[in-house]
Coordinates of C-alpha atoms and ligand atoms in Angstrom, one line a residue:
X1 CA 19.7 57.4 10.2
X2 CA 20.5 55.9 13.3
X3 CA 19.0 56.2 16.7
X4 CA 19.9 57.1 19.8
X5 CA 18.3 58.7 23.2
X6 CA 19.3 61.0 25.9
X7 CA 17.9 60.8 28.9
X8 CA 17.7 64.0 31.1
X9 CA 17.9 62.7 35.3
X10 CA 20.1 65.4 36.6
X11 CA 17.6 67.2 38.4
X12 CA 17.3 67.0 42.4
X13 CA 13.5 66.0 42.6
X14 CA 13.6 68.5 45.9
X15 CA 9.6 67.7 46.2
X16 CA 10.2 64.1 47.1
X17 CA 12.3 65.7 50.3
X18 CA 14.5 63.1 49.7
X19 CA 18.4 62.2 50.5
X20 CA 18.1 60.1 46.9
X21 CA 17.9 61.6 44.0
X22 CA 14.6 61.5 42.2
X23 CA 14.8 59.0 39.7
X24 CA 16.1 56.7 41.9
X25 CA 13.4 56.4 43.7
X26 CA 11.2 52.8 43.2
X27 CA 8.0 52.3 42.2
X28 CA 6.3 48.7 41.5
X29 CA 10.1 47.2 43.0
X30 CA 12.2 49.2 40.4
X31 CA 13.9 52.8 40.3
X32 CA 11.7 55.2 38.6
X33 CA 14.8 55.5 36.0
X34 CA 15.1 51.3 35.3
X35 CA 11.8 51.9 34.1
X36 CA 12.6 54.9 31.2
X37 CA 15.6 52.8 29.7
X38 CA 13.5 49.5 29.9
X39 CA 10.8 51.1 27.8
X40 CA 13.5 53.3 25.4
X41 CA 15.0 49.5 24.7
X42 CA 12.2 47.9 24.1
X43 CA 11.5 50.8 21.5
X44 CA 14.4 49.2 20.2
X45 CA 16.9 51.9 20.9
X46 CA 20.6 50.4 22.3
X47 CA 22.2 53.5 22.0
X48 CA 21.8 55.6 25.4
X49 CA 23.1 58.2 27.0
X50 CA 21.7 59.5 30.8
X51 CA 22.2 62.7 31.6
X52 CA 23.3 62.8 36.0
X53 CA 24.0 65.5 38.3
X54 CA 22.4 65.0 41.6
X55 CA 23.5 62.0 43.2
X56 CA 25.1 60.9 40.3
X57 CA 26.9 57.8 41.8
X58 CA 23.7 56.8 42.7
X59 CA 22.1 57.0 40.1
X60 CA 25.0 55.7 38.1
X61 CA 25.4 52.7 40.7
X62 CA 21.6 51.8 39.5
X63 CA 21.9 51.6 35.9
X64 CA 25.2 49.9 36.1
X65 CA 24.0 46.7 35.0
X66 CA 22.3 48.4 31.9
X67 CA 24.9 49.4 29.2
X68 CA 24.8 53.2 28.9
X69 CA 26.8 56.4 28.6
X70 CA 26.7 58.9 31.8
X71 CA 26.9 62.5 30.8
X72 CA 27.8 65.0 33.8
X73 CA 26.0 68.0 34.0
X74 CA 27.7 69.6 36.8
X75 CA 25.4 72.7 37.4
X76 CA 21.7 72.4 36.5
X77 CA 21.3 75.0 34.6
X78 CA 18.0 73.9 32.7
X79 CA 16.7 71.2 30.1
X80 CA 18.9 72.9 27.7
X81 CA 21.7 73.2 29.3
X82 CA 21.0 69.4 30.2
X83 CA 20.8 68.0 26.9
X84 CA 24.0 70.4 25.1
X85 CA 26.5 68.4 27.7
X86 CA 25.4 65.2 25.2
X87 CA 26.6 66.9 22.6
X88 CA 29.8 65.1 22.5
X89 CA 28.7 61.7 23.3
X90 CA 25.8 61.8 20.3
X91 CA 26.7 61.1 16.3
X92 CA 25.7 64.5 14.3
X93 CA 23.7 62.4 12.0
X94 CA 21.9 60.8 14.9
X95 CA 18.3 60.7 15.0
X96 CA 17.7 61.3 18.9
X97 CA 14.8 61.0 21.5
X98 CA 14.8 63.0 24.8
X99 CA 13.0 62.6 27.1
X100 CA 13.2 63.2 31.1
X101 CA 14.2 60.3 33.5
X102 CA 11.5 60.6 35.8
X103 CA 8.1 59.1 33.8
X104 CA 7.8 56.2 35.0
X105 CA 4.7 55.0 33.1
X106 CA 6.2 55.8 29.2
X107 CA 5.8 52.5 27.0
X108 CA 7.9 51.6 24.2
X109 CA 4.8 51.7 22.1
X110 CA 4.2 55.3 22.8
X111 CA 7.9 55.9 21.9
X112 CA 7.6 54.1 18.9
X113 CA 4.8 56.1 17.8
X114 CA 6.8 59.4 18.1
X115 CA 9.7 58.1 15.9
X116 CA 7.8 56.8 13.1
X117 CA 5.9 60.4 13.1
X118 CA 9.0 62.0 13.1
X119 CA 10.5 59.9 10.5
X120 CA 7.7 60.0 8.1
X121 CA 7.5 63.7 8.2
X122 CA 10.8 63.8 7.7
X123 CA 10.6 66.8 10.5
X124 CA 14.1 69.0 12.6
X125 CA 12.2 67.7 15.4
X126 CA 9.0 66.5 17.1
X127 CA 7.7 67.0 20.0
X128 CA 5.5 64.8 21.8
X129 CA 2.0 66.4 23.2
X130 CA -1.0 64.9 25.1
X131 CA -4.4 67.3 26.0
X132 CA -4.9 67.1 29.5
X133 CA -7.3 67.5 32.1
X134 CA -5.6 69.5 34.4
X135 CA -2.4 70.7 32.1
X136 CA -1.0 73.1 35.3
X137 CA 2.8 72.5 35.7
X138 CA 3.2 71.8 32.4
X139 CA 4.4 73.6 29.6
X140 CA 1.7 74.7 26.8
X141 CA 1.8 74.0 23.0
X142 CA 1.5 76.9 21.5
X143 CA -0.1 76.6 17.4
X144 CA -0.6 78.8 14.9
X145 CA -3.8 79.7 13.1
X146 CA -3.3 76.8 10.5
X147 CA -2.4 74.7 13.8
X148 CA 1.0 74.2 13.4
X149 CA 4.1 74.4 15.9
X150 CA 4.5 78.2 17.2
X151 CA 6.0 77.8 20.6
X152 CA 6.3 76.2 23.8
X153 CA 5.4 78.1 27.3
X154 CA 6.6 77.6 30.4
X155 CA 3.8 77.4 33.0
X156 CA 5.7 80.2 34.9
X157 CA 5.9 82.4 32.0
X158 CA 2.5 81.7 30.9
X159 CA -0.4 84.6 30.7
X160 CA -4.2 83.2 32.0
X161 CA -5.4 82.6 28.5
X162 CA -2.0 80.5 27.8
X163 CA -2.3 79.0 31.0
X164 CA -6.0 77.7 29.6
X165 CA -4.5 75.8 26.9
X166 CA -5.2 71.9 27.3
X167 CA -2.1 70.8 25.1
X168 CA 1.6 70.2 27.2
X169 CA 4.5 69.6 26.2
X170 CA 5.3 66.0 27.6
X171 CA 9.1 66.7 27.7
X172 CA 9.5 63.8 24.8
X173 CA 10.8 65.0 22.0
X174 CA 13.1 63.4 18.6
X175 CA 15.4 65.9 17.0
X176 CA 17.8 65.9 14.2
X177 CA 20.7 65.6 16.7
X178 CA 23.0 68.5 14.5
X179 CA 20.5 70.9 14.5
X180 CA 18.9 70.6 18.1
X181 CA 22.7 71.0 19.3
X182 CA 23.3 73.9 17.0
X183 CA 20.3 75.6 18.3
X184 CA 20.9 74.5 21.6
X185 CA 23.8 77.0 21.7
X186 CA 21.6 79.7 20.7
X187 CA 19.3 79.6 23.7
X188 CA 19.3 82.3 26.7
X189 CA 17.8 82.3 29.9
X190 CA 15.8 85.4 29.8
X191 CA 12.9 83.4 31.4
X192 CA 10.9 82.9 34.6
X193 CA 13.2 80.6 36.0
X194 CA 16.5 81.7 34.8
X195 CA 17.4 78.4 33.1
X196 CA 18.4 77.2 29.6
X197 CA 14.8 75.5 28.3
X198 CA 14.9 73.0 26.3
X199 CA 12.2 74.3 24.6
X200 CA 13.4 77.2 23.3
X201 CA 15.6 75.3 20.8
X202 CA 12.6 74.3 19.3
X203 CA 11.0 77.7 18.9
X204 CA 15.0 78.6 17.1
X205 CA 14.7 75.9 14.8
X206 CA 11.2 77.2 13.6
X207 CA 12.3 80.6 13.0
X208 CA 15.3 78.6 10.9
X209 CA 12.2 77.4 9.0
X210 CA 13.3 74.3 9.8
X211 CA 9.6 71.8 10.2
X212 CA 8.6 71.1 14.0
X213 CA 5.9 68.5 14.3
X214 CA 3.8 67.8 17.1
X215 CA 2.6 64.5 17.8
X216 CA -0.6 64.5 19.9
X217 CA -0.7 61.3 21.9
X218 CA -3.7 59.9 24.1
X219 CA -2.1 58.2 26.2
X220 CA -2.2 61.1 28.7
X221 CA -0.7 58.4 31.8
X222 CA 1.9 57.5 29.6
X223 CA 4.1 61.0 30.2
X224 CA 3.2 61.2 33.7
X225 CA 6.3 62.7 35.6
X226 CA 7.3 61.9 39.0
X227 CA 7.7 65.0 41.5
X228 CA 6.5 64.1 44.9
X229 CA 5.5 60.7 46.7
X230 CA 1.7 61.3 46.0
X231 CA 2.6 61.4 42.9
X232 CA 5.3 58.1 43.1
X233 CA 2.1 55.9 44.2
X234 CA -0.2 56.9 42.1
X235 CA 2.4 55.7 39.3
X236 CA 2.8 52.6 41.0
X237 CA -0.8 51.9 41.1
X238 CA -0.8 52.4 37.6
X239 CA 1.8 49.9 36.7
X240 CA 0.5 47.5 39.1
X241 CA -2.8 47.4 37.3
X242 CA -0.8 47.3 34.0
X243 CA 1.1 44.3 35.6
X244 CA -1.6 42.5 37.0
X245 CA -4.2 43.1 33.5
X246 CA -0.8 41.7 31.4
X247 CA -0.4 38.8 33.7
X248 CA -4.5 37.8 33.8
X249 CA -4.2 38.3 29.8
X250 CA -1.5 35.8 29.7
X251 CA -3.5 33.3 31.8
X252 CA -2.7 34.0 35.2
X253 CA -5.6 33.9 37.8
X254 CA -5.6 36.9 40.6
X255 CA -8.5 35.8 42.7
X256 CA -8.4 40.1 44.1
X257 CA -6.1 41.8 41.6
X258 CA -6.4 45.2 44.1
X259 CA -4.7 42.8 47.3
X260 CA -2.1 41.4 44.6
X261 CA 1.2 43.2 44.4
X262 CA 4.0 42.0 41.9
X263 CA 6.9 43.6 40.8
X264 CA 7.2 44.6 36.8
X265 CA 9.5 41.8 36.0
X266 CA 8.3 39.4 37.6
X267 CA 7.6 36.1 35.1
X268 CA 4.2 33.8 36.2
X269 CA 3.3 31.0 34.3
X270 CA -0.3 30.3 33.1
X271 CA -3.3 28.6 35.1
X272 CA -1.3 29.7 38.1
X273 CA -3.3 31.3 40.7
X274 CA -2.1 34.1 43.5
X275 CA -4.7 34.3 46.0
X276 CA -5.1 37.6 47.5
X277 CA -2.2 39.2 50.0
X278 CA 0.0 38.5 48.3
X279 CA 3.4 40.4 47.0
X280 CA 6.0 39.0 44.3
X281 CA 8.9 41.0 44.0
X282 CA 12.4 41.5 42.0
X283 CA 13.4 39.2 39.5
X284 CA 11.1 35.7 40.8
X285 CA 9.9 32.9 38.2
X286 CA 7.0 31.1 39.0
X287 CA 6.0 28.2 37.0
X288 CA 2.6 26.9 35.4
X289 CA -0.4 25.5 38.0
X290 CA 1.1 27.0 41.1
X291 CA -0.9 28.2 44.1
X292 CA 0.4 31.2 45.4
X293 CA -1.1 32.8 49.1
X294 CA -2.7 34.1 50.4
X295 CA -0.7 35.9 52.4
X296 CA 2.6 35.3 50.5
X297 CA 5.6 37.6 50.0
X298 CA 8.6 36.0 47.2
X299 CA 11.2 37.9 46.3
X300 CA 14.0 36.9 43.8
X301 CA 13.1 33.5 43.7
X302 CA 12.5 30.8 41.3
X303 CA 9.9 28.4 41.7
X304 CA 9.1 25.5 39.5
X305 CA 5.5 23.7 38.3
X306 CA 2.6 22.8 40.7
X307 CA 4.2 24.8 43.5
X308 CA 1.4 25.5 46.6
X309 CA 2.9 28.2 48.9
X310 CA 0.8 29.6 51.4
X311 CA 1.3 32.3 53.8
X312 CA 5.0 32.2 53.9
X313 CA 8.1 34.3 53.2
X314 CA 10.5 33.3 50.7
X315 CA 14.1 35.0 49.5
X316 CA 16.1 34.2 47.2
X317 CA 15.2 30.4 46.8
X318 CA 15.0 27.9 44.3
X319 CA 12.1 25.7 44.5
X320 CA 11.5 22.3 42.1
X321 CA 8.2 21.5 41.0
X322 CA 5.4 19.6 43.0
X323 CA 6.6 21.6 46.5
X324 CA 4.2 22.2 48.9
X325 CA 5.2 25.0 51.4
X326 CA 3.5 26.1 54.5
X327 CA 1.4 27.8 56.2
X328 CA 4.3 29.7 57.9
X329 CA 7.1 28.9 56.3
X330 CA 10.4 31.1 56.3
X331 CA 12.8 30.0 53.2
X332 CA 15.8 32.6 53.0
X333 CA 18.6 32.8 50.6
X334 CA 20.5 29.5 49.3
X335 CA 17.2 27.5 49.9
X336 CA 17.3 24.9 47.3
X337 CA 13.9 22.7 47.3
X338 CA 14.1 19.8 45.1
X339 CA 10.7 18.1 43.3
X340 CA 8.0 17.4 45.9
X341 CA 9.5 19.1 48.9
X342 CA 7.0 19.2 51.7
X343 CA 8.1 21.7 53.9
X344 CA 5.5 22.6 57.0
X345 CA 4.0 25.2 59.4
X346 CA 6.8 27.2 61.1
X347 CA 9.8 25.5 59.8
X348 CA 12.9 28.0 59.1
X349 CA 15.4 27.1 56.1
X350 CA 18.3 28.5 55.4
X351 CA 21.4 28.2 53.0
X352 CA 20.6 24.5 52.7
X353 CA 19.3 21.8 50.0
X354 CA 16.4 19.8 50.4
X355 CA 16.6 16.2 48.1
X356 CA 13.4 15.3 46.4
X357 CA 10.2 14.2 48.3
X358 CA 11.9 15.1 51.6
X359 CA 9.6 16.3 54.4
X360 CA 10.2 19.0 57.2
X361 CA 6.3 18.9 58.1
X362 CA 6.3 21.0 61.8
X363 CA 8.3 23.6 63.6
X364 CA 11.8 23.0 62.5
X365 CA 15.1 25.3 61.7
X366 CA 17.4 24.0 59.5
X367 CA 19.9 25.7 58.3
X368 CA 23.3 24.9 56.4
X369 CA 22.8 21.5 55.7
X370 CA 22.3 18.9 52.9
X371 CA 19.6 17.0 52.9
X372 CA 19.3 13.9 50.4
X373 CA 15.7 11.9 49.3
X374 CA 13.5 10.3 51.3
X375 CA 14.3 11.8 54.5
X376 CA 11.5 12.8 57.1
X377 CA 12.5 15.6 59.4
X378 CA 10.6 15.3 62.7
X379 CA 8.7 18.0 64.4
X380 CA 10.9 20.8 66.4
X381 CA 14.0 19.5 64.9
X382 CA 17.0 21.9 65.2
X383 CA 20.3 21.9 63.4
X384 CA 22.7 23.6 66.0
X385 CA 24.7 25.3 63.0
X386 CA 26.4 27.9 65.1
X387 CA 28.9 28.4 67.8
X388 CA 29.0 31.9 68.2
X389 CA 32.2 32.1 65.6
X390 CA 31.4 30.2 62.9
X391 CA 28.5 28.2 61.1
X392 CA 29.2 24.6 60.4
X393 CA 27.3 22.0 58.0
X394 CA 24.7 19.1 58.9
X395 CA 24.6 16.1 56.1
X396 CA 21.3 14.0 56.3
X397 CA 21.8 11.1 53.8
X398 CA 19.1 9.5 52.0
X399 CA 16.0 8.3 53.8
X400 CA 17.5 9.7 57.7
X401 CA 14.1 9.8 59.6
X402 CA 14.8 12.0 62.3
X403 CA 12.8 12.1 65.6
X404 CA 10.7 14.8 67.3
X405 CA 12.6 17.0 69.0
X406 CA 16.4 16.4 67.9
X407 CA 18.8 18.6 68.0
X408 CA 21.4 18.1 65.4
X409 CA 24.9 19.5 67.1
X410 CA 26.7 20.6 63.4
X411 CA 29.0 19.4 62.2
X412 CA 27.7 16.5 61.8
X413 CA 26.5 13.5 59.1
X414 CA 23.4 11.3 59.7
X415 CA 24.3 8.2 57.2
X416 CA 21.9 6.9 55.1
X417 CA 18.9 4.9 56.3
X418 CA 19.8 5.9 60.0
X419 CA 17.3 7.2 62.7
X420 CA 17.2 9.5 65.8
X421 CA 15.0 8.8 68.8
X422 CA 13.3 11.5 69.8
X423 CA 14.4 14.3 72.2
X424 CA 18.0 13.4 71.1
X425 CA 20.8 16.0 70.9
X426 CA 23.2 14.0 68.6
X427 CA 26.4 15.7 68.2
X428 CA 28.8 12.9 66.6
X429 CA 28.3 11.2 63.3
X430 CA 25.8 8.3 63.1
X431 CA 26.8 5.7 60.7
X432 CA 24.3 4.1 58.0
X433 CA 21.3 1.8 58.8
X434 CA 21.7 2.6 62.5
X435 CA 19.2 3.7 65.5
X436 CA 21.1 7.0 67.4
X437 CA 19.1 7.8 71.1
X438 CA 21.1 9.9 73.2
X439 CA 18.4 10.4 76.4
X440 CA 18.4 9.8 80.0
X441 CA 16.6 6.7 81.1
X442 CA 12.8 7.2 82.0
X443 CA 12.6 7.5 85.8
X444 CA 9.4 6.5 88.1
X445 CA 9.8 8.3 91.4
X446 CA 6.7 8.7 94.0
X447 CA 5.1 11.7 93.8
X448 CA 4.9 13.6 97.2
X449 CA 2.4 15.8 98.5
Ligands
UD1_1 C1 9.8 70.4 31.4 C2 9.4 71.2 30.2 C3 7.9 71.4 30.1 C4 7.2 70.1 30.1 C5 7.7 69.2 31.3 C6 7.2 67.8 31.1 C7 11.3 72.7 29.8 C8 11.8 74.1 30.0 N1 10.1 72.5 30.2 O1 9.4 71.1 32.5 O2 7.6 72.2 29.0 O3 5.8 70.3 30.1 O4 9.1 69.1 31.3 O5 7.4 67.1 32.2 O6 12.0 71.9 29.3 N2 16.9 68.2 34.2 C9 18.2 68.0 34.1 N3 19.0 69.1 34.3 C10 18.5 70.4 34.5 C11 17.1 70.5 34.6 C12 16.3 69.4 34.4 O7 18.8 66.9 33.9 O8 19.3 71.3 34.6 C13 16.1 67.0 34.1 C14 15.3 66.7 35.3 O9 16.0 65.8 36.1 C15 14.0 66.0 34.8 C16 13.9 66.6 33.4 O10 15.1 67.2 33.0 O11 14.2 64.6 34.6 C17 12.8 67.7 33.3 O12 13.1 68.7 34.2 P1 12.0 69.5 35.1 O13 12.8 70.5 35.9 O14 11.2 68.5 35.8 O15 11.3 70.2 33.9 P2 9.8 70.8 34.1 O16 9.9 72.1 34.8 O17 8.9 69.8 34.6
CA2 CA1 8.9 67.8 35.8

């Protein structure tokens, strides 16, 4: 039997009063429906198909990366209706799990669960339930005396003592994919809303005789659907906690886990420390015995072994390991840092490589240039990598000390072992193993008055 899911993300999410679709929304740096498909592959399901409707491109422009059918639903008619147009994209003999595109929270181990119920019961289909608290919104599980699978009831089509029922439907659900289909075309929407439910198709297949199971699950965050942006943070606290708990587990230090905000997939090595304020976003890598903040935001950056960053911006750079980097420091994309980088308080880098052991201690912006080993950047050194048209590149060879103040007119190439006086704005060439001043003589005049 093999597997495949269907994911229902068609709907307009009209509580999140939104121009983007619902599931497309982020939460802990990734779009609510990133988060469904990583946590149906991990339950080791490659065979996906997304149902879209609203703001399809959008949505489809999201998942592109992912390796996934799109099914058009072009009306939204119901869950029914949304899961019959997979009919032709889904094997017969499938096994298939549904669920909705906008839970955020679901783990693969939850998802896991429900197949082997389903499979060891050998049941038409399953459906996934959880007791809650405060069940209003959702649909009730209905059981019989014996307390097994009668119905499912809307909320809206609910009387008060259904509505006083604890157990929901969590909208996950495996089904034998022929049957759920051929049911599917059975349903009618003489209900509250005037839609094709889902659910009804269950309540067909048990008048087939056919065996509905229900799988009660605890994990009562785990099916927690998205519909407004209350809602939206209170799942991304969740999954920060979740992040932060699986990071400290793993041997990262959060000196204030509650100040700490990083991003899902975001890889930390162990005996690193973040120090509070701090946010780590998108894809970043951050090696082993690093000190990161406070007061540090990295996005989509890789950073190597005994890296100290504090309060500073980074995007998109590479950094080698040993660096040490601020306080202040602005690194945007192309920044390459190679081993034991020293780069100081307000000093901007951009679309440049640094050579290893190189310092730019104080107050510098440096931007499209190479810089080899050894070389010392002096304080409120500029490179001057723009005309107004274009940007042009500055070359520092190895060990260039450059003096205070310099302004380094680009293009231009420092060779090796060469220095700049200070104040100097050098705008040809300097060969190797040579002194470059370009100031006005020092002037004594009498001072008047
Ligand atoms: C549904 C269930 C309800 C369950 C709840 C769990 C039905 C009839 N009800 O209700 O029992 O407790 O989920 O969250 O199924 N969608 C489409 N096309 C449509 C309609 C919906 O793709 O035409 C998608 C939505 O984008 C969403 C998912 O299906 O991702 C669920 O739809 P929603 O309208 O939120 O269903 P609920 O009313 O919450
Ligand atoms: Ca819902």
């Amino acid at each position: 039997m093999k597997l495949s899911a269907v994911i229902l993300a068609a709907g307009k999410g009209l509580r999140m009063r939104s121009d983007l679709p619902k599931v497309a929304h982020k939460v802990a740096g990734k779009p609510i429906i990133l988060h469904v498909i990583k946590a149906v592959k991990e339950a080791g399901i490659e065979d996906i198909a997304v149902v879209v409707g609203h703001g399809r491109e959008i949505v489809q422009e999201i998942c592109s990366g992912e390796k996934i059918r799109f099914v058009l639903q072009e009306e939204q008619l119901g869950t029914g209706h949304a899961l019959m147009q997979a009919e032709a994209v889904v094997a017969p003999e499938d096994t298939i799990l549904v669920l909705a595109g906008d839970i955020p929270l679901i783990q693969a181990e939850t998802l896991r669960k429900l197949i082997k119920n389903h499979r060891q019961k050998q049941a038409t289909a399953t459906v996934l339930s959880v007791n809650m608290r405060n069940p209003s919104g959702y649909g009730r599980i209905l059981r019989d005396k014996q307390g097994a699978f009668l119905r499912i009831i809307e909320e809206k089509d609910a009387n008060d003592e259904e509505k006083g029922i604890k157990e929901i439907n969590s909208g996950i659900y495996c089904f034998s994919a022929r049957k759920v289909f051929s049911a599917l075309h059975s349903t009618s929407t003489r209900n509250a809303q005037g839609e094709y439910y889902l659910t009804e198709a269950l309540e067909l297949l048990k008048n087939q005789q056919e065996s509905i199971g229900i799988f009660l699950s605890d994990g009562e965050e785990d099916i927690y659907g998205i519909n407004d942006r209350v809602q939206l943070v209170q799942a991304e606290n969740i999954l920060r906690q979740r992040k932060n708990r699986e990071l400290m587990l793993s041997g990262v230090s959060l000196m204030d886990p509650a100040s700490t905000f990083i991003d899902s997939d975001v890889l930390i090595g162990h005996d690193t420390i973040i120090l509070p304020f701090s946010i780590i976003e998108g894809n970043s890598r951050i090696g082993e015995r690093c000190e990161i903040g406070p007061g540090t935001r990295i996005s989509d950056s890789i950073i190597g072994n005994e890296v100290k960053i504090e309060s500073s911006r980074l995007i998109q750079a590479s950094v080698a390991d040993r660096c040490n980097i601020g306080p202040f420091a602005y690194l945007r994309p192309e920044t390459t840092l190679q081993e034991g980088v020293k780069v100081g308080d307000f000093v901007e880098i951009k679309k440049s490589t640094i050579g290893s052991g190189s310092k730019i201690p104080h107050l510098s912006y440096v931007g499209d240039a190479t810089i080899g080993q050894g070389v010392n950047v002096g304080a409120g050194t500029i490179t001057c990598n723009y005309d107004g048209k274009n940007k042009y590149q500055t070359v520092l060879e190895d060990r260039v000390f450059i003096g205070s103040n310099t302004n380094l007119v680009a293009p231009v190439r420092i060779g090796e072992n060469s220095i700049t006086g200070a104040g100097s704005t050098i705008s040809r060439d300097v060969p190797p193993h040579t002194l470059a001043v370009e100031r006005a003589g020092q002037k004594h005049l009498p001072r008047r008055g």
